[in-house]
Amino acid sequence: MTPTPRRSDLDWLRVGAIVLLLFFHSARVFDLSEAFYVQNDQRSALLTYGLIGFFGRWGMELLFVISGMASWYALSGRSGRTYLRDRWSRLGLPFLFGVLVLVPPQGYFAQLQQSGAPTASYPAFLGRYFTDWSDLSGYPGSFTPAHLWFLLFLLAYSALALPFFHWWKAPARAPLRETLASTFRGRGSLLIWSLPLALAAALPGVGGKNLTGYLLYFVFGYLLAATPKYQRTIDRDRQLFALVGLGSWAALTAAWVLGLSPADGSVGDLLTHLLRTLCAWSSVLALLGYAHTHLRVSRTWLARANEAAFPVYIVHQTVLVAAAFFLVRLHLPLSLKYLLVVLATFAGSLAAYAVVQAFDPLRVLFGLRRRERRRVTPALEA
């Protein structure tokens, strides 16, 4: 079988999203609207309504769509069994390792800041931590998957969606794929897909995360990658999608700042929910269009950055919380504190990756292939 050409534009998007995520999570230390493991006494409206409010509208949705697209390319050259085995090694093992080893320090630092002084040793803290499921956010120091929920969701989605993926990629479904893609070739017609996404996002979630909504983003990514006509439509309409995304984001931000976002099941609540989903979906489509138009170029460092992105994602929040615990105590301007948190997070995460990539046992625990088995693959990994 002829290998599928690698989608460099998706590599660029994935690396860029992880980089922005580090800025986003660093801003959570200064978040006005929600709690976090460690927070500065002084908070920032600019970071809350700007960076957090911007990336938070579409960041994880983009990563789920990219992962769904990656699954199309992965299954074009692998059996379902091999695909699931790769998903386990890529997602399952890092999730277990992270939840058992990397995430607990975040809860410990949270308790240290909230108590003002060490109340127990770290081993004593661990004795309580793994039995305290009272708040899955983990912000009070309770058990949590933290940011690694993304890995768990992707692993579950890969197994749940596999029967449909196999059915959809069968040669017999080619006419159906082409017919569906032709149906949504009108100007802006792909925005209609935000309606089922809004319905799915309205269903109950777990720990503040919507299971069904993210699953649909994952499946939609697979559908988009399966038929090249979609990408041509996205490329053509990318400016429209960008305008819709920015306009809906501006409207949502204004309503948020002015306290006009009801959460009572009213008509206003429904409209806000629809607008939120439209913002996410249109932003994802715009990014896919602009990346495919302008970033279909490979660079010598892109493959290395693409490999580093996943381990950096796994370790970054632990580095961030530890650094922020000490940095928020300094008597410095808020902007300088934020810059220091960002720099410490980047430096610590990249240093961790430098260690991980050098040793095969660590590579396995962080979802990387062993060095002697590394190869260029046609699929963009999760």
PDB file of N, CA and C in Angstrom, residues 97-174:
ATOM      1  N   PHE A  97       0.422   6.466  33.789  1.00  0.00           N
ATOM      2  CA  PHE A  97       1.649   6.979  34.393  1.00  0.00           C
ATOM      3  C   PHE A  97       1.438   8.399  34.900  1.00  0.00           C
ATOM      4  N   GLY A  98       0.791   9.209  34.083  1.00  0.00           N
ATOM      5  CA  GLY A  98       0.584  10.595  34.477  1.00  0.00           C
ATOM      6  C   GLY A  98      -0.305  10.737  35.689  1.00  0.00           C
ATOM      7  N   VAL A  99      -1.413   9.990  35.720  1.00  0.00           N
ATOM      8  CA  VAL A  99      -2.352  10.096  36.839  1.00  0.00           C
ATOM      9  C   VAL A  99      -1.722   9.607  38.135  1.00  0.00           C
ATOM     10  N   LEU A 100      -0.871   8.597  38.045  1.00  0.00           N
ATOM     11  CA  LEU A 100      -0.258   8.036  39.248  1.00  0.00           C
ATOM     12  C   LEU A 100       0.970   8.809  39.708  1.00  0.00           C
ATOM     13  N   VAL A 101       1.707   9.414  38.774  1.00  0.00           N
ATOM     14  CA  VAL A 101       3.004  10.007  39.125  1.00  0.00           C
ATOM     15  C   VAL A 101       3.048  11.525  38.908  1.00  0.00           C
ATOM     16  N   LEU A 102       2.565  11.995  37.766  1.00  0.00           N
ATOM     17  CA  LEU A 102       2.761  13.398  37.406  1.00  0.00           C
ATOM     18  C   LEU A 102       1.681  14.335  37.933  1.00  0.00           C
ATOM     19  N   VAL A 103       0.458  13.852  38.057  1.00  0.00           N
ATOM     20  CA  VAL A 103      -0.639  14.725  38.471  1.00  0.00           C
ATOM     21  C   VAL A 103      -0.685  14.982  39.978  1.00  0.00           C
ATOM     22  N   PRO A 104      -0.440  14.005  40.863  1.00  0.00           N
ATOM     23  CA  PRO A 104      -0.582  14.250  42.296  1.00  0.00           C
ATOM     24  C   PRO A 104       0.168  15.467  42.836  1.00  0.00           C
ATOM     25  N   PRO A 105       1.383  15.800  42.355  1.00  0.00           N
ATOM     26  CA  PRO A 105       2.036  17.008  42.875  1.00  0.00           C
ATOM     27  C   PRO A 105       1.217  18.272  42.681  1.00  0.00           C
ATOM     28  N   GLN A 106       0.386  18.309  41.657  1.00  0.00           N
ATOM     29  CA  GLN A 106      -0.444  19.495  41.447  1.00  0.00           C
ATOM     30  C   GLN A 106      -1.403  19.684  42.624  1.00  0.00           C
ATOM     31  N   GLY A 107      -2.008  18.579  43.086  1.00  0.00           N
ATOM     32  CA  GLY A 107      -2.898  18.650  44.238  1.00  0.00           C
ATOM     33  C   GLY A 107      -2.165  19.004  45.516  1.00  0.00           C
ATOM     34  N   TYR A 108      -0.942  18.516  45.642  1.00  0.00           N
ATOM     35  CA  TYR A 108      -0.160  18.814  46.841  1.00  0.00           C
ATOM     36  C   TYR A 108       0.170  20.305  46.916  1.00  0.00           C
ATOM     37  N   PHE A 109       0.598  20.882  45.790  1.00  0.00           N
ATOM     38  CA  PHE A 109       0.880  22.318  45.778  1.00  0.00           C
ATOM     39  C   PHE A 109      -0.394  23.125  46.014  1.00  0.00           C
ATOM     40  N   ALA A 110      -1.527  22.627  45.525  1.00  0.00           N
ATOM     41  CA  ALA A 110      -2.800  23.312  45.765  1.00  0.00           C
ATOM     42  C   ALA A 110      -3.107  23.356  47.257  1.00  0.00           C
ATOM     43  N   GLN A 111      -2.925  22.241  47.929  1.00  0.00           N
ATOM     44  CA  GLN A 111      -3.189  22.214  49.373  1.00  0.00           C
ATOM     45  C   GLN A 111      -2.191  23.071  50.140  1.00  0.00           C
ATOM     46  N   LEU A 112      -0.947  23.078  49.699  1.00  0.00           N
ATOM     47  CA  LEU A 112       0.053  23.908  50.366  1.00  0.00           C
ATOM     48  C   LEU A 112      -0.324  25.387  50.286  1.00  0.00           C
ATOM     49  N   GLN A 113      -0.764  25.834  49.119  1.00  0.00           N
ATOM     50  CA  GLN A 113      -1.115  27.245  48.997  1.00  0.00           C
ATOM     51  C   GLN A 113      -2.374  27.567  49.805  1.00  0.00           C
ATOM     52  N   GLN A 114      -3.351  26.682  49.774  1.00  0.00           N
ATOM     53  CA  GLN A 114      -4.601  26.960  50.461  1.00  0.00           C
ATOM     54  C   GLN A 114      -4.462  26.905  51.978  1.00  0.00           C
ATOM     55  N   SER A 115      -3.560  26.052  52.462  1.00  0.00           N
ATOM     56  CA  SER A 115      -3.372  25.953  53.909  1.00  0.00           C
ATOM     57  C   SER A 115      -2.370  26.988  54.419  1.00  0.00           C
ATOM     58  N   GLY A 116      -1.502  27.462  53.529  1.00  0.00           N
ATOM     59  CA  GLY A 116      -0.515  28.454  53.921  1.00  0.00           C
ATOM     60  C   GLY A 116       0.749  27.861  54.514  1.00  0.00           C
ATOM     61  N   ALA A 117       0.719  26.578  54.844  1.00  0.00           N
ATOM     62  CA  ALA A 117       1.886  25.903  55.422  1.00  0.00           C
ATOM     63  C   ALA A 117       1.709  24.404  55.222  1.00  0.00           C
ATOM     64  N   PRO A 118       2.809  23.656  55.128  1.00  0.00           N
ATOM     65  CA  PRO A 118       2.691  22.210  54.964  1.00  0.00           C
ATOM     66  C   PRO A 118       1.901  21.593  56.112  1.00  0.00           C
ATOM     67  N   THR A 119       0.844  20.870  55.769  1.00  0.00           N
ATOM     68  CA  THR A 119       0.038  20.207  56.794  1.00  0.00           C
ATOM     69  C   THR A 119       0.347  18.720  56.877  1.00  0.00           C
ATOM     70  N   ALA A 120       1.052  18.205  55.902  1.00  0.00           N
ATOM     71  CA  ALA A 120       1.399  16.782  55.898  1.00  0.00           C
ATOM     72  C   ALA A 120       2.531  16.567  54.915  1.00  0.00           C
ATOM     73  N   SER A 121       3.260  15.494  55.108  1.00  0.00           N
ATOM     74  CA  SER A 121       4.306  15.152  54.154  1.00  0.00           C
ATOM     75  C   SER A 121       3.667  14.691  52.847  1.00  0.00           C
ATOM     76  N   TYR A 122       4.479  14.658  51.801  1.00  0.00           N
ATOM     77  CA  TYR A 122       3.939  14.237  50.509  1.00  0.00           C
ATOM     78  C   TYR A 122       3.433  12.789  50.548  1.00  0.00           C
ATOM     79  N   PRO A 123       4.154  11.837  51.169  1.00  0.00           N
ATOM     80  CA  PRO A 123       3.606  10.475  51.266  1.00  0.00           C
ATOM     81  C   PRO A 123       2.275  10.432  52.010  1.00  0.00           C
ATOM     82  N   ALA A 124       2.144  11.219  53.074  1.00  0.00           N
ATOM     83  CA  ALA A 124       0.873  11.256  53.800  1.00  0.00           C
ATOM     84  C   ALA A 124      -0.229  11.842  52.931  1.00  0.00           C
ATOM     85  N   PHE A 125       0.113  12.868  52.166  1.00  0.00           N
ATOM     86  CA  PHE A 125      -0.854  13.460  51.243  1.00  0.00           C
ATOM     87  C   PHE A 125      -1.336  12.427  50.233  1.00  0.00           C
ATOM     88  N   LEU A 126      -0.411  11.634  49.684  1.00  0.00           N
ATOM     89  CA  LEU A 126      -0.796  10.631  48.697  1.00  0.00           C
ATOM     90  C   LEU A 126      -1.749   9.599  49.288  1.00  0.00           C
ATOM     91  N   GLY A 127      -1.582   9.288  50.577  1.00  0.00           N
ATOM     92  CA  GLY A 127      -2.457   8.318  51.228  1.00  0.00           C
ATOM     93  C   GLY A 127      -3.913   8.755  51.210  1.00  0.00           C
ATOM     94  N   ARG A 128      -4.148  10.064  51.276  1.00  0.00           N
ATOM     95  CA  ARG A 128      -5.518  10.580  51.230  1.00  0.00           C
ATOM     96  C   ARG A 128      -5.953  10.895  49.803  1.00  0.00           C
ATOM     97  N   TYR A 129      -5.004  11.323  48.992  1.00  0.00           N
ATOM     98  CA  TYR A 129      -5.312  11.832  47.658  1.00  0.00           C
ATOM     99  C   TYR A 129      -6.061  10.814  46.803  1.00  0.00           C
ATOM    100  N   PHE A 130      -5.603   9.583  46.764  1.00  0.00           N
ATOM    101  CA  PHE A 130      -6.185   8.603  45.849  1.00  0.00           C
ATOM    102  C   PHE A 130      -7.549   8.083  46.302  1.00  0.00           C
ATOM    103  N   THR A 131      -7.978   8.449  47.487  1.00  0.00           N
ATOM    104  CA  THR A 131      -9.313   8.043  47.953  1.00  0.00           C
ATOM    105  C   THR A 131     -10.285   9.222  48.020  1.00  0.00           C
ATOM    106  N   ASP A 132      -9.808  10.412  47.719  1.00  0.00           N
ATOM    107  CA  ASP A 132     -10.647  11.607  47.783  1.00  0.00           C
ATOM    108  C   ASP A 132     -11.127  11.963  46.373  1.00  0.00           C
ATOM    109  N   TRP A 133     -12.341  11.530  46.046  1.00  0.00           N
ATOM    110  CA  TRP A 133     -12.925  11.790  44.732  1.00  0.00           C
ATOM    111  C   TRP A 133     -14.027  12.842  44.831  1.00  0.00           C
ATOM    112  N   SER A 134     -13.928  13.705  45.821  1.00  0.00           N
ATOM    113  CA  SER A 134     -14.996  14.666  46.100  1.00  0.00           C
ATOM    114  C   SER A 134     -15.105  15.755  45.039  1.00  0.00           C
ATOM    115  N   ASP A 135     -14.003  16.073  44.372  1.00  0.00           N
ATOM    116  CA  ASP A 135     -14.013  17.145  43.377  1.00  0.00           C
ATOM    117  C   ASP A 135     -13.016  16.781  42.284  1.00  0.00           C
ATOM    118  N   LEU A 136     -13.530  16.326  41.131  1.00  0.00           N
ATOM    119  CA  LEU A 136     -12.647  15.842  40.069  1.00  0.00           C
ATOM    120  C   LEU A 136     -11.869  16.954  39.375  1.00  0.00           C
ATOM    121  N   SER A 137     -12.187  18.210  39.683  1.00  0.00           N
ATOM    122  CA  SER A 137     -11.339  19.278  39.150  1.00  0.00           C
ATOM    123  C   SER A 137      -9.944  19.199  39.766  1.00  0.00           C
ATOM    124  N   GLY A 138      -9.869  18.699  41.001  1.00  0.00           N
ATOM    125  CA  GLY A 138      -8.584  18.579  41.683  1.00  0.00           C
ATOM    126  C   GLY A 138      -8.087  19.856  42.306  1.00  0.00           C
ATOM    127  N   TYR A 139      -8.786  20.961  42.136  1.00  0.00           N
ATOM    128  CA  TYR A 139      -8.293  22.250  42.613  1.00  0.00           C
ATOM    129  C   TYR A 139      -8.184  22.326  44.138  1.00  0.00           C
ATOM    130  N   PRO A 140      -9.031  21.611  44.899  1.00  0.00           N
ATOM    131  CA  PRO A 140      -8.840  21.626  46.362  1.00  0.00           C
ATOM    132  C   PRO A 140      -7.764  20.651  46.843  1.00  0.00           C
ATOM    133  N   GLY A 141      -7.181  19.875  45.904  1.00  0.00           N
ATOM    134  CA  GLY A 141      -6.197  18.867  46.288  1.00  0.00           C
ATOM    135  C   GLY A 141      -6.763  17.463  46.268  1.00  0.00           C
ATOM    136  N   SER A 142      -7.938  17.285  45.694  1.00  0.00           N
ATOM    137  CA  SER A 142      -8.568  15.975  45.574  1.00  0.00           C
ATOM    138  C   SER A 142      -8.063  15.246  44.327  1.00  0.00           C
ATOM    139  N   PHE A 143      -8.415  13.962  44.221  1.00  0.00           N
ATOM    140  CA  PHE A 143      -7.992  13.176  43.062  1.00  0.00           C
ATOM    141  C   PHE A 143      -8.562  13.766  41.782  1.00  0.00           C
ATOM    142  N   THR A 144      -7.759  13.746  40.737  1.00  0.00           N
ATOM    143  CA  THR A 144      -8.179  14.277  39.447  1.00  0.00           C
ATOM    144  C   THR A 144      -7.316  13.703  38.332  1.00  0.00           C
ATOM    145  N   PRO A 145      -7.869  13.542  37.140  1.00  0.00           N
ATOM    146  CA  PRO A 145      -7.015  13.245  35.982  1.00  0.00           C
ATOM    147  C   PRO A 145      -6.347  14.495  35.448  1.00  0.00           C
ATOM    148  N   ALA A 146      -6.751  15.671  35.981  1.00  0.00           N
ATOM    149  CA  ALA A 146      -6.200  16.967  35.559  1.00  0.00           C
ATOM    150  C   ALA A 146      -6.327  17.124  34.046  1.00  0.00           C
ATOM    151  N   HIS A 147      -5.298  17.672  33.417  1.00  0.00           N
ATOM    152  CA  HIS A 147      -5.349  17.901  31.974  1.00  0.00           C
ATOM    153  C   HIS A 147      -5.270  16.612  31.171  1.00  0.00           C
ATOM    154  N   LEU A 148      -4.962  15.492  31.833  1.00  0.00           N
ATOM    155  CA  LEU A 148      -4.838  14.223  31.118  1.00  0.00           C
ATOM    156  C   LEU A 148      -6.190  13.607  30.783  1.00  0.00           C
ATOM    157  N   TRP A 149      -7.290  14.278  31.153  1.00  0.00           N
ATOM    158  CA  TRP A 149      -8.608  13.820  30.714  1.00  0.00           C
ATOM    159  C   TRP A 149      -8.650  13.718  29.189  1.00  0.00           C
ATOM    160  N   PHE A 150      -7.896  14.564  28.514  1.00  0.00           N
ATOM    161  CA  PHE A 150      -7.868  14.557  27.051  1.00  0.00           C
ATOM    162  C   PHE A 150      -7.398  13.206  26.523  1.00  0.00           C
ATOM    163  N   LEU A 151      -6.386  12.620  27.154  1.00  0.00           N
ATOM    164  CA  LEU A 151      -5.876  11.320  26.734  1.00  0.00           C
ATOM    165  C   LEU A 151      -6.925  10.235  26.958  1.00  0.00           C
ATOM    166  N   LEU A 152      -7.576  10.274  28.116  1.00  0.00           N
ATOM    167  CA  LEU A 152      -8.591   9.274  28.435  1.00  0.00           C
ATOM    168  C   LEU A 152      -9.762   9.353  27.460  1.00  0.00           C
ATOM    169  N   PHE A 153     -10.222  10.562  27.170  1.00  0.00           N
ATOM    170  CA  PHE A 153     -11.324  10.725  26.225  1.00  0.00           C
ATOM    171  C   PHE A 153     -10.938  10.204  24.840  1.00  0.00           C
ATOM    172  N   LEU A 154      -9.734  10.550  24.380  1.00  0.00           N
ATOM    173  CA  LEU A 154      -9.305  10.095  23.061  1.00  0.00           C
ATOM    174  C   LEU A 154      -9.216   8.576  22.988  1.00  0.00           C
ATOM    175  N   LEU A 155      -8.725   7.959  24.047  1.00  0.00           N
ATOM    176  CA  LEU A 155      -8.629   6.508  24.073  1.00  0.00           C
ATOM    177  C   LEU A 155     -10.015   5.880  23.987  1.00  0.00           C
ATOM    178  N   ALA A 156     -10.966   6.404  24.759  1.00  0.00           N
ATOM    179  CA  ALA A 156     -12.328   5.881  24.728  1.00  0.00           C
ATOM    180  C   ALA A 156     -12.977   6.123  23.374  1.00  0.00           C
ATOM    181  N   TYR A 157     -12.788   7.313  22.825  1.00  0.00           N
ATOM    182  CA  TYR A 157     -13.386   7.637  21.525  1.00  0.00           C
ATOM    183  C   TYR A 157     -12.835   6.730  20.423  1.00  0.00           C
ATOM    184  N   SER A 158     -11.538   6.449  20.481  1.00  0.00           N
ATOM    185  CA  SER A 158     -10.933   5.605  19.454  1.00  0.00           C
ATOM    186  C   SER A 158     -11.586   4.227  19.422  1.00  0.00           C
ATOM    187  N   ALA A 159     -11.878   3.677  20.597  1.00  0.00           N
ATOM    188  CA  ALA A 159     -12.527   2.361  20.667  1.00  0.00           C
ATOM    189  C   ALA A 159     -13.997   2.450  20.285  1.00  0.00           C
ATOM    190  N   LEU A 160     -14.695   3.484  20.789  1.00  0.00           N
ATOM    191  CA  LEU A 160     -16.127   3.610  20.522  1.00  0.00           C
ATOM    192  C   LEU A 160     -16.420   3.869  19.049  1.00  0.00           C
ATOM    193  N   ALA A 161     -15.601   4.678  18.415  1.00  0.00           N
ATOM    194  CA  ALA A 161     -15.873   5.086  17.034  1.00  0.00           C
ATOM    195  C   ALA A 161     -15.305   4.114  16.003  1.00  0.00           C
ATOM    196  N   LEU A 162     -14.476   3.168  16.414  1.00  0.00           N
ATOM    197  CA  LEU A 162     -13.800   2.300  15.447  1.00  0.00           C
ATOM    198  C   LEU A 162     -14.772   1.545  14.535  1.00  0.00           C
ATOM    199  N   PRO A 163     -15.866   0.945  15.059  1.00  0.00           N
ATOM    200  CA  PRO A 163     -16.788   0.263  14.130  1.00  0.00           C
ATOM    201  C   PRO A 163     -17.338   1.199  13.053  1.00  0.00           C
ATOM    202  N   PHE A 164     -17.702   2.419  13.440  1.00  0.00           N
ATOM    203  CA  PHE A 164     -18.185   3.378  12.434  1.00  0.00           C
ATOM    204  C   PHE A 164     -17.079   3.769  11.473  1.00  0.00           C
ATOM    205  N   PHE A 165     -15.877   3.976  11.989  1.00  0.00           N
ATOM    206  CA  PHE A 165     -14.752   4.347  11.126  1.00  0.00           C
ATOM    207  C   PHE A 165     -14.504   3.274  10.062  1.00  0.00           C
ATOM    208  N   HIS A 166     -14.533   2.015  10.472  1.00  0.00           N
ATOM    209  CA  HIS A 166     -14.334   0.922   9.518  1.00  0.00           C
ATOM    210  C   HIS A 166     -15.447   0.911   8.469  1.00  0.00           C
ATOM    211  N   TRP A 167     -16.668   1.098   8.927  1.00  0.00           N
ATOM    212  CA  TRP A 167     -17.811   1.103   8.008  1.00  0.00           C
ATOM    213  C   TRP A 167     -17.698   2.255   7.018  1.00  0.00           C
ATOM    214  N   TRP A 168     -17.308   3.429   7.501  1.00  0.00           N
ATOM    215  CA  TRP A 168     -17.282   4.621   6.659  1.00  0.00           C
ATOM    216  C   TRP A 168     -16.153   4.574   5.632  1.00  0.00           C
ATOM    217  N   LYS A 169     -15.022   3.949   5.974  1.00  0.00           N
ATOM    218  CA  LYS A 169     -13.896   3.957   5.040  1.00  0.00           C
ATOM    219  C   LYS A 169     -13.960   2.828   4.015  1.00  0.00           C
ATOM    220  N   ALA A 170     -14.956   1.939   4.128  1.00  0.00           N
ATOM    221  CA  ALA A 170     -15.076   0.845   3.170  1.00  0.00           C
ATOM    222  C   ALA A 170     -15.323   1.382   1.764  1.00  0.00           C
ATOM    223  N   PRO A 171     -14.738   0.767   0.738  1.00  0.00           N
ATOM    224  CA  PRO A 171     -14.931   1.240  -0.641  1.00  0.00           C
ATOM    225  C   PRO A 171     -16.406   1.372  -1.032  1.00  0.00           C
ATOM    226  N   ALA A 172     -17.250   0.531  -0.459  1.00  0.00           N
ATOM    227  CA  ALA A 172     -18.678   0.587  -0.800  1.00  0.00           C
ATOM    228  C   ALA A 172     -19.325   1.893  -0.359  1.00  0.00           C
ATOM    229  N   ARG A 173     -18.701   2.588   0.624  1.00  0.00           N
ATOM    230  CA  ARG A 173     -19.256   3.844   1.122  1.00  0.00           C
ATOM    231  C   ARG A 173     -18.720   5.064   0.351  1.00  0.00           C
ATOM    232  N   ALA A 174     -17.862   4.849  -0.646  1.00  0.00           N
ATOM    233  CA  ALA A 174     -17.295   5.974  -1.399  1.00  0.00           C
ATOM    234  C   ALA A 174     -18.371   6.864  -2.027  1.00  0.00           C
TER     235      ALA A 174
END
